[in-house]
Amino acid sequence: MKARRLLALAILAAAAALLSGSVGLPASAGAAVTGAPCSTAGTWQQGEVNVYWLDVEQGDGQLVVGPTGRTLLVDLGEDAWNSTGASTSSARVAQRIREICGVASGPVHLDYVMASHHHLDHTGYAANPNDTSTVGNGIYRLLNPAGESFSVGTLIDRDGGTWQDANADGDCDVGTSTAPSNEIAWHNAGTTSQTGRRWICWLYGPAGQADRANIEGHVLTLANTAPWPSLDLGAGVTAAVVQANAKGVLLADGITPVGGDHTADATPPSENDYSIGLKITYGKYEYATAGDTGGEYATSGFGYSYNDVESSIVDDFGNVETVRVNHHGSGHSSSAGYVSTLAPETAFISCGANSYGHPSNRAVDALQAVTNERGTGADVYLANNPCDPFQADGTTPTDFSGTLNANGDIWLRTTAAGASYTVTYDTGSRSYTAYDEGAPAPPDPSKIVVNEYLMAPQILSTTEWIELYNPTTVAVGIGGLYLDDVAAGGGAPKQIPAGTTIAANGRYVMEFASGFLNNTGTESVRYLAISGGVETVYDSHTYTLSTTKFDQVFHRTGDGGAWCNTISSNLTKGTANPFTCP
C-alpha cells in the first residue's frame, strides 16, 4: 500500500511540473547526460537570445541559444533520405553547434530538440532495426550514439501516433513505401510517409534499443488533452507552444476537425497542417516560428488538402519583430491576414534549390509591403538566393529583388536585453529596434511625399500651393515640419501648423502667398524637418522655369507614384489625382 501511495505521489508531482508552464526533462528520464553543455567559450552572445537560421538547403533547421546558454534545436532537415556520414546536414549542423557552443569536439548536450512535423526536410530520415542497408540522418543521426551522440534534455514531438506491436515480434516494423506496416496507431495525421513511420518507431519503439539510448525517457509528446508547456531557455525568456496537431482547426466544411486520424480519408490533410507553432519573447523582442503551417483552404494535385491553420495562431503570435516564414514561403502560407497581424520588421525564409516555387512571389511581396512599426516592409533574409528560379508554374520568374543573404547561415541576436537586435548575414549586418507592442512607435513622417504643386504663378491672383500625400495605411502627424519653394519667390521654409495630421491615403495642401515669379532658372519644392538649424529633407522635386510653363501643375502618376515628365493645368489640389504619365 505504501509503495502504491509513493507511486501516486510521484505521478502527481510529474503532472504538476508539466502544468506549471516550464519543462525540462520528462518525469521518466533515465539516460545520463553525455554531451557537453553550451559553454561561455562559444561564439553565442551571452545575456541575449541568439537565433541561428541554419542553411540546410531545401529544409529547415534553427538553433536558439538563451541568455545563459540553454539551447533549443528546432528541426534538422535533410534533402535526401539516403545521405550518410559527412554528406548529411546533421554532420555539418553538429560541427556548427560545436563552434557556437564552444565545444572543441565530441557531443554537445542540447536542452531541447523539437521536430515541427514529420517530414524529411524537417526531421531527416531515421534508421530502423529491420533495415538491410545503412541509413539514418537528420535528428536521428545527431542523437544516435553511433552518430554524433549529442544528448538531449527533452525531445519534443507532436502527437502524430505511436507504436503498436501488431505482429508481437518486439520491434517496430515500418514495411516499405508500397507496403507499409500496420504498426503505427495514428492519432493526429492525414498524409503519411515512411519518414513519419520511421520517426515514430524511433521515438516510441521498444525500450533498450541501442539507437534510443540518448532519447530513452526524454520524449515529450504534445497531446491535445493537456496544456502545452513553455520551455525554459533562461531567465526573462518565454518560449510558449501555441499550436500542435491542428488543435481547434476545422476542415473546409467548417464542421470536421483537422485533428484526429484522417489517414483513410479520400483527401487527407497535409502533414504540414499539424506543425508545431512556437513564440519566443525576450524583453520587447518577439519571434514566431510555425513549421510548414498553411494559411488557406486548397486541394493539392497530389490528392491532399491544405487547411487554414494560420488563423488559429495569428492572435497568439500577435505583432512580432521577426517571423520565420511558414512553409519555406509557399504560396499556400503567409496569408494577408497573417502577415498584416504579425507585421514583422524582419523575416527569414529557409529554402534551397527546389521545383516547388518556394518562396512564392506573393509571400515575399506581402512581407516586403507589410506596414510595421518601423513604417516599412520587412527585410527578408534567405538561406539561399536564388532558391528556385521559377514559380510553381515553371515559367514565371521568381523575384528575389530586395532580399538579403546569398548563401549560408544567418545569426540573429538580441541586444540590450531584447530592446533591439542585430542580424548578421553573408555580406554584413543590420540592426533593428524592438518595439513595445503595448505602445506602438509613432508613424514615420518621412514616409509622406510631395504629390502635386502649382509651379511658377504668373498672375497676381494665382496662389502657389503644395500638396502632400500619405501613402501609408495609418494617419501620420506632420505638425512642426516644413514646406519650402527654395528658388525665386519661395522665401524661407514655411512651418506646417502644430497638430496637423494626414489621414491614411489622405492629402494635405499648404498655400503660399500670390506672387509674380521669375521666368527662368530652376526651382525645388521640398518637404523637410529643421532642428537646431539642421535641415533633413524627406522629399523634394526640382523643375525648370520657362516663359511657356506657368500656372500649371507638376504631379505624380496618380497619388504617390512616379513624377511625370509633363505638366497639367487641370488638376485640383487636395483631391484624388486620376492622371497617369503619358
PDB file of N, CA and C in Angstrom, residues 485-554:
ATOM      1  N   ASP A 485       9.700  76.345 -51.083  1.00  0.00           N
ATOM      2  CA  ASP A 485       9.934  76.530 -52.511  1.00  0.00           C
ATOM      3  C   ASP A 485      11.186  77.389 -52.592  1.00  0.00           C
ATOM      4  N   VAL A 486      12.351  76.760 -52.753  1.00  0.00           N
ATOM      5  CA  VAL A 486      13.616  77.407 -52.422  1.00  0.00           C
ATOM      6  C   VAL A 486      14.118  78.413 -53.448  1.00  0.00           C
ATOM      7  N   ALA A 487      13.559  78.427 -54.677  1.00  0.00           N
ATOM      8  CA  ALA A 487      14.084  79.349 -55.687  1.00  0.00           C
ATOM      9  C   ALA A 487      13.349  80.688 -55.597  1.00  0.00           C
ATOM     10  N   ALA A 488      13.441  81.451 -56.654  1.00  0.00           N
ATOM     11  CA  ALA A 488      12.913  82.816 -56.652  1.00  0.00           C
ATOM     12  C   ALA A 488      11.468  82.858 -56.206  1.00  0.00           C
ATOM     13  N   GLY A 489      11.173  83.742 -55.269  1.00  0.00           N
ATOM     14  CA  GLY A 489       9.798  83.901 -54.803  1.00  0.00           C
ATOM     15  C   GLY A 489       9.416  82.943 -53.705  1.00  0.00           C
ATOM     16  N   GLY A 490      10.268  81.949 -53.400  1.00  0.00           N
ATOM     17  CA  GLY A 490       9.887  80.952 -52.406  1.00  0.00           C
ATOM     18  C   GLY A 490       9.986  81.450 -50.987  1.00  0.00           C
ATOM     19  N   GLY A 491      11.000  82.263 -50.725  1.00  0.00           N
ATOM     20  CA  GLY A 491      11.190  82.752 -49.373  1.00  0.00           C
ATOM     21  C   GLY A 491      11.677  81.663 -48.438  1.00  0.00           C
ATOM     22  N   ALA A 492      11.556  81.923 -47.152  1.00  0.00           N
ATOM     23  CA  ALA A 492      12.020  80.975 -46.146  1.00  0.00           C
ATOM     24  C   ALA A 492      11.045  79.800 -46.040  1.00  0.00           C
ATOM     25  N   PRO A 493      11.522  78.617 -45.558  1.00  0.00           N
ATOM     26  CA  PRO A 493      10.617  77.487 -45.356  1.00  0.00           C
ATOM     27  C   PRO A 493       9.443  77.877 -44.469  1.00  0.00           C
ATOM     28  N   LYS A 494       8.288  77.353 -44.812  1.00  0.00           N
ATOM     29  CA  LYS A 494       7.068  77.682 -44.085  1.00  0.00           C
ATOM     30  C   LYS A 494       6.677  76.496 -43.209  1.00  0.00           C
ATOM     31  N   GLN A 495       6.457  76.749 -41.908  1.00  0.00           N
ATOM     32  CA  GLN A 495       6.185  75.658 -40.971  1.00  0.00           C
ATOM     33  C   GLN A 495       4.728  75.203 -41.058  1.00  0.00           C
ATOM     34  N   ILE A 496       4.553  73.900 -41.020  1.00  0.00           N
ATOM     35  CA  ILE A 496       3.208  73.316 -41.012  1.00  0.00           C
ATOM     36  C   ILE A 496       2.629  73.458 -39.612  1.00  0.00           C
ATOM     37  N   PRO A 497       1.398  73.899 -39.474  1.00  0.00           N
ATOM     38  CA  PRO A 497       0.819  74.163 -38.148  1.00  0.00           C
ATOM     39  C   PRO A 497       0.860  72.943 -37.234  1.00  0.00           C
ATOM     40  N   ALA A 498       1.091  73.183 -35.947  1.00  0.00           N
ATOM     41  CA  ALA A 498       1.106  72.110 -34.951  1.00  0.00           C
ATOM     42  C   ALA A 498      -0.226  71.371 -34.959  1.00  0.00           C
ATOM     43  N   GLY A 499      -0.171  70.070 -34.746  1.00  0.00           N
ATOM     44  CA  GLY A 499      -1.386  69.254 -34.695  1.00  0.00           C
ATOM     45  C   GLY A 499      -1.889  68.784 -36.040  1.00  0.00           C
ATOM     46  N   THR A 500      -1.203  69.161 -37.131  1.00  0.00           N
ATOM     47  CA  THR A 500      -1.645  68.751 -38.461  1.00  0.00           C
ATOM     48  C   THR A 500      -1.388  67.259 -38.663  1.00  0.00           C
ATOM     49  N   THR A 501      -2.401  66.542 -39.126  1.00  0.00           N
ATOM     50  CA  THR A 501      -2.301  65.106 -39.373  1.00  0.00           C
ATOM     51  C   THR A 501      -2.859  64.802 -40.757  1.00  0.00           C
ATOM     52  N   ILE A 502      -2.193  63.902 -41.473  1.00  0.00           N
ATOM     53  CA  ILE A 502      -2.713  63.434 -42.761  1.00  0.00           C
ATOM     54  C   ILE A 502      -3.256  62.029 -42.559  1.00  0.00           C
ATOM     55  N   ALA A 503      -4.512  61.831 -42.886  1.00  0.00           N
ATOM     56  CA  ALA A 503      -5.130  60.516 -42.744  1.00  0.00           C
ATOM     57  C   ALA A 503      -4.469  59.515 -43.674  1.00  0.00           C
ATOM     58  N   ALA A 504      -4.661  58.221 -43.378  1.00  0.00           N
ATOM     59  CA  ALA A 504      -4.150  57.174 -44.258  1.00  0.00           C
ATOM     60  C   ALA A 504      -4.638  57.409 -45.675  1.00  0.00           C
ATOM     61  N   ASN A 505      -3.710  57.407 -46.642  1.00  0.00           N
ATOM     62  CA  ASN A 505      -4.018  57.669 -48.054  1.00  0.00           C
ATOM     63  C   ASN A 505      -4.685  59.022 -48.256  1.00  0.00           C
ATOM     64  N   GLY A 506      -4.404  59.947 -47.349  1.00  0.00           N
ATOM     65  CA  GLY A 506      -5.001  61.288 -47.429  1.00  0.00           C
ATOM     66  C   GLY A 506      -4.015  62.331 -47.927  1.00  0.00           C
ATOM     67  N   ARG A 507      -4.484  63.579 -48.024  1.00  0.00           N
ATOM     68  CA  ARG A 507      -3.697  64.673 -48.595  1.00  0.00           C
ATOM     69  C   ARG A 507      -3.755  65.899 -47.691  1.00  0.00           C
ATOM     70  N   TYR A 508      -2.716  66.716 -47.800  1.00  0.00           N
ATOM     71  CA  TYR A 508      -2.668  67.997 -47.095  1.00  0.00           C
ATOM     72  C   TYR A 508      -2.126  69.036 -48.058  1.00  0.00           C
ATOM     73  N   VAL A 509      -2.769  70.219 -48.104  1.00  0.00           N
ATOM     74  CA  VAL A 509      -2.360  71.286 -49.006  1.00  0.00           C
ATOM     75  C   VAL A 509      -1.972  72.524 -48.200  1.00  0.00           C
ATOM     76  N   MET A 510      -0.823  73.079 -48.502  1.00  0.00           N
ATOM     77  CA  MET A 510      -0.420  74.369 -47.941  1.00  0.00           C
ATOM     78  C   MET A 510      -0.355  75.375 -49.082  1.00  0.00           C
ATOM     79  N   GLU A 511      -0.992  76.547 -48.870  1.00  0.00           N
ATOM     80  CA  GLU A 511      -0.978  77.615 -49.871  1.00  0.00           C
ATOM     81  C   GLU A 511       0.071  78.653 -49.515  1.00  0.00           C
ATOM     82  N   PHE A 512       0.675  79.238 -50.547  1.00  0.00           N
ATOM     83  CA  PHE A 512       1.656  80.279 -50.371  1.00  0.00           C
ATOM     84  C   PHE A 512       1.085  81.575 -50.936  1.00  0.00           C
ATOM     85  N   ALA A 513       1.658  82.697 -50.528  1.00  0.00           N
ATOM     86  CA  ALA A 513       1.148  83.993 -50.980  1.00  0.00           C
ATOM     87  C   ALA A 513       1.265  84.125 -52.494  1.00  0.00           C
ATOM     88  N   SER A 514       0.332  84.921 -53.090  1.00  0.00           N
ATOM     89  CA  SER A 514       0.391  85.171 -54.524  1.00  0.00           C
ATOM     90  C   SER A 514       1.668  85.935 -54.836  1.00  0.00           C
ATOM     91  N   GLY A 515       2.177  85.740 -56.001  1.00  0.00           N
ATOM     92  CA  GLY A 515       3.389  86.476 -56.358  1.00  0.00           C
ATOM     93  C   GLY A 515       3.734  86.269 -57.808  1.00  0.00           C
ATOM     94  N   PHE A 516       4.500  87.213 -58.333  1.00  0.00           N
ATOM     95  CA  PHE A 516       4.948  87.118 -59.721  1.00  0.00           C
ATOM     96  C   PHE A 516       6.370  86.594 -59.694  1.00  0.00           C
ATOM     97  N   LEU A 517       6.571  85.372 -60.203  1.00  0.00           N
ATOM     98  CA  LEU A 517       7.872  84.721 -60.097  1.00  0.00           C
ATOM     99  C   LEU A 517       8.690  84.912 -61.361  1.00  0.00           C
ATOM    100  N   ASN A 518       9.979  84.673 -61.217  1.00  0.00           N
ATOM    101  CA  ASN A 518      10.867  84.758 -62.372  1.00  0.00           C
ATOM    102  C   ASN A 518      10.486  83.705 -63.410  1.00  0.00           C
ATOM    103  N   ASN A 519      10.881  83.958 -64.639  1.00  0.00           N
ATOM    104  CA  ASN A 519      10.514  83.070 -65.728  1.00  0.00           C
ATOM    105  C   ASN A 519      11.576  82.030 -66.049  1.00  0.00           C
ATOM    106  N   THR A 520      12.765  82.182 -65.519  1.00  0.00           N
ATOM    107  CA  THR A 520      13.847  81.281 -65.884  1.00  0.00           C
ATOM    108  C   THR A 520      14.530  80.724 -64.645  1.00  0.00           C
ATOM    109  N   GLY A 521      15.387  79.713 -64.874  1.00  0.00           N
ATOM    110  CA  GLY A 521      16.120  79.096 -63.772  1.00  0.00           C
ATOM    111  C   GLY A 521      15.452  77.823 -63.292  1.00  0.00           C
ATOM    112  N   THR A 522      15.999  77.230 -62.235  1.00  0.00           N
ATOM    113  CA  THR A 522      15.424  76.026 -61.654  1.00  0.00           C
ATOM    114  C   THR A 522      14.890  76.313 -60.273  1.00  0.00           C
ATOM    115  N   GLU A 523      13.966  75.500 -59.862  1.00  0.00           N
ATOM    116  CA  GLU A 523      13.327  75.685 -58.568  1.00  0.00           C
ATOM    117  C   GLU A 523      13.036  74.309 -57.973  1.00  0.00           C
ATOM    118  N   SER A 524      13.066  74.208 -56.649  1.00  0.00           N
ATOM    119  CA  SER A 524      12.805  72.940 -55.972  1.00  0.00           C
ATOM    120  C   SER A 524      11.733  73.129 -54.915  1.00  0.00           C
ATOM    121  N   VAL A 525      10.822  72.191 -54.877  1.00  0.00           N
ATOM    122  CA  VAL A 525       9.839  72.116 -53.804  1.00  0.00           C
ATOM    123  C   VAL A 525      10.338  71.060 -52.825  1.00  0.00           C
ATOM    124  N   ARG A 526      10.355  71.393 -51.527  1.00  0.00           N
ATOM    125  CA  ARG A 526      10.921  70.476 -50.531  1.00  0.00           C
ATOM    126  C   ARG A 526       9.952  70.286 -49.352  1.00  0.00           C
ATOM    127  N   TYR A 527       9.964  69.071 -48.820  1.00  0.00           N
ATOM    128  CA  TYR A 527       9.264  68.731 -47.571  1.00  0.00           C
ATOM    129  C   TYR A 527      10.363  68.300 -46.609  1.00  0.00           C
ATOM    130  N   LEU A 528      10.472  68.962 -45.459  1.00  0.00           N
ATOM    131  CA  LEU A 528      11.651  68.760 -44.638  1.00  0.00           C
ATOM    132  C   LEU A 528      11.387  69.011 -43.154  1.00  0.00           C
ATOM    133  N   ALA A 529      12.344  68.569 -42.350  1.00  0.00           N
ATOM    134  CA  ALA A 529      12.386  68.863 -40.916  1.00  0.00           C
ATOM    135  C   ALA A 529      13.565  69.792 -40.665  1.00  0.00           C
ATOM    136  N   ILE A 530      13.422  70.699 -39.689  1.00  0.00           N
ATOM    137  CA  ILE A 530      14.518  71.591 -39.307  1.00  0.00           C
ATOM    138  C   ILE A 530      14.650  71.523 -37.795  1.00  0.00           C
ATOM    139  N   SER A 531      15.819  71.136 -37.337  1.00  0.00           N
ATOM    140  CA  SER A 531      16.065  71.016 -35.905  1.00  0.00           C
ATOM    141  C   SER A 531      17.454  71.548 -35.602  1.00  0.00           C
ATOM    142  N   GLY A 532      17.513  72.559 -34.724  1.00  0.00           N
ATOM    143  CA  GLY A 532      18.806  73.148 -34.377  1.00  0.00           C
ATOM    144  C   GLY A 532      19.514  73.737 -35.572  1.00  0.00           C
ATOM    145  N   GLY A 533      18.746  74.247 -36.523  1.00  0.00           N
ATOM    146  CA  GLY A 533      19.323  74.826 -37.725  1.00  0.00           C
ATOM    147  C   GLY A 533      19.740  73.813 -38.770  1.00  0.00           C
ATOM    148  N   VAL A 534      19.603  72.500 -38.469  1.00  0.00           N
ATOM    149  CA  VAL A 534      19.982  71.451 -39.414  1.00  0.00           C
ATOM    150  C   VAL A 534      18.749  70.981 -40.178  1.00  0.00           C
ATOM    151  N   GLU A 535      18.842  70.982 -41.501  1.00  0.00           N
ATOM    152  CA  GLU A 535      17.725  70.566 -42.340  1.00  0.00           C
ATOM    153  C   GLU A 535      17.837  69.081 -42.703  1.00  0.00           C
ATOM    154  N   THR A 536      16.699  68.371 -42.601  1.00  0.00           N
ATOM    155  CA  THR A 536      16.606  66.995 -43.074  1.00  0.00           C
ATOM    156  C   THR A 536      15.492  66.949 -44.111  1.00  0.00           C
ATOM    157  N   VAL A 537      15.855  66.759 -45.368  1.00  0.00           N
ATOM    158  CA  VAL A 537      14.872  66.766 -46.451  1.00  0.00           C
ATOM    159  C   VAL A 537      14.286  65.369 -46.599  1.00  0.00           C
ATOM    160  N   TYR A 538      12.970  65.251 -46.441  1.00  0.00           N
ATOM    161  CA  TYR A 538      12.293  63.968 -46.594  1.00  0.00           C
ATOM    162  C   TYR A 538      11.900  63.702 -48.041  1.00  0.00           C
ATOM    163  N   ASP A 539      11.527  64.755 -48.778  1.00  0.00           N
ATOM    164  CA  ASP A 539      11.143  64.573 -50.178  1.00  0.00           C
ATOM    165  C   ASP A 539      11.279  65.901 -50.891  1.00  0.00           C
ATOM    166  N   SER A 540      11.581  65.861 -52.176  1.00  0.00           N
ATOM    167  CA  SER A 540      11.720  67.097 -52.948  1.00  0.00           C
ATOM    168  C   SER A 540      11.516  66.796 -54.422  1.00  0.00           C
ATOM    169  N   HIS A 541      11.271  67.872 -55.182  1.00  0.00           N
ATOM    170  CA  HIS A 541      11.172  67.751 -56.633  1.00  0.00           C
ATOM    171  C   HIS A 541      11.631  69.054 -57.252  1.00  0.00           C
ATOM    172  N   THR A 542      12.456  68.939 -58.296  1.00  0.00           N
ATOM    173  CA  THR A 542      13.048  70.113 -58.938  1.00  0.00           C
ATOM    174  C   THR A 542      12.496  70.257 -60.344  1.00  0.00           C
ATOM    175  N   TYR A 543      12.216  71.503 -60.742  1.00  0.00           N
ATOM    176  CA  TYR A 543      11.724  71.745 -62.098  1.00  0.00           C
ATOM    177  C   TYR A 543      12.422  72.972 -62.671  1.00  0.00           C
ATOM    178  N   THR A 544      12.306  73.136 -63.995  1.00  0.00           N
ATOM    179  CA  THR A 544      12.925  74.257 -64.704  1.00  0.00           C
ATOM    180  C   THR A 544      11.866  75.254 -65.126  1.00  0.00           C
ATOM    181  N   LEU A 545      12.090  76.519 -64.815  1.00  0.00           N
ATOM    182  CA  LEU A 545      11.162  77.576 -65.205  1.00  0.00           C
ATOM    183  C   LEU A 545      11.356  77.950 -66.669  1.00  0.00           C
ATOM    184  N   SER A 546      10.272  78.386 -67.316  1.00  0.00           N
ATOM    185  CA  SER A 546      10.369  78.914 -68.680  1.00  0.00           C
ATOM    186  C   SER A 546       9.167  79.803 -68.921  1.00  0.00           C
ATOM    187  N   THR A 547       9.243  80.585 -69.963  1.00  0.00           N
ATOM    188  CA  THR A 547       8.149  81.510 -70.272  1.00  0.00           C
ATOM    189  C   THR A 547       6.913  80.790 -70.773  1.00  0.00           C
ATOM    190  N   THR A 548       7.060  79.517 -71.148  1.00  0.00           N
ATOM    191  CA  THR A 548       5.913  78.768 -71.668  1.00  0.00           C
ATOM    192  C   THR A 548       5.294  77.848 -70.628  1.00  0.00           C
ATOM    193  N   LYS A 549       5.897  77.781 -69.444  1.00  0.00           N
ATOM    194  CA  LYS A 549       5.377  76.910 -68.400  1.00  0.00           C
ATOM    195  C   LYS A 549       5.086  77.758 -67.162  1.00  0.00           C
ATOM    196  N   PHE A 550       3.836  78.033 -66.944  1.00  0.00           N
ATOM    197  CA  PHE A 550       3.452  78.765 -65.743  1.00  0.00           C
ATOM    198  C   PHE A 550       1.995  78.460 -65.444  1.00  0.00           C
ATOM    199  N   ASP A 551       1.609  78.680 -64.187  1.00  0.00           N
ATOM    200  CA  ASP A 551       0.254  78.391 -63.724  1.00  0.00           C
ATOM    201  C   ASP A 551      -0.177  76.963 -64.077  1.00  0.00           C
ATOM    202  N   GLN A 552       0.754  76.052 -64.057  1.00  0.00           N
ATOM    203  CA  GLN A 552       0.451  74.650 -64.326  1.00  0.00           C
ATOM    204  C   GLN A 552       0.960  73.782 -63.173  1.00  0.00           C
ATOM    205  N   VAL A 553       0.564  72.532 -63.190  1.00  0.00           N
ATOM    206  CA  VAL A 553       0.798  71.657 -62.045  1.00  0.00           C
ATOM    207  C   VAL A 553       1.747  70.506 -62.419  1.00  0.00           C
ATOM    208  N   PHE A 554       2.787  70.354 -61.603  1.00  0.00           N
ATOM    209  CA  PHE A 554       3.584  69.138 -61.657  1.00  0.00           C
ATOM    210  C   PHE A 554       2.896  68.096 -60.769  1.00  0.00           C
TER     211      PHE A 554
END
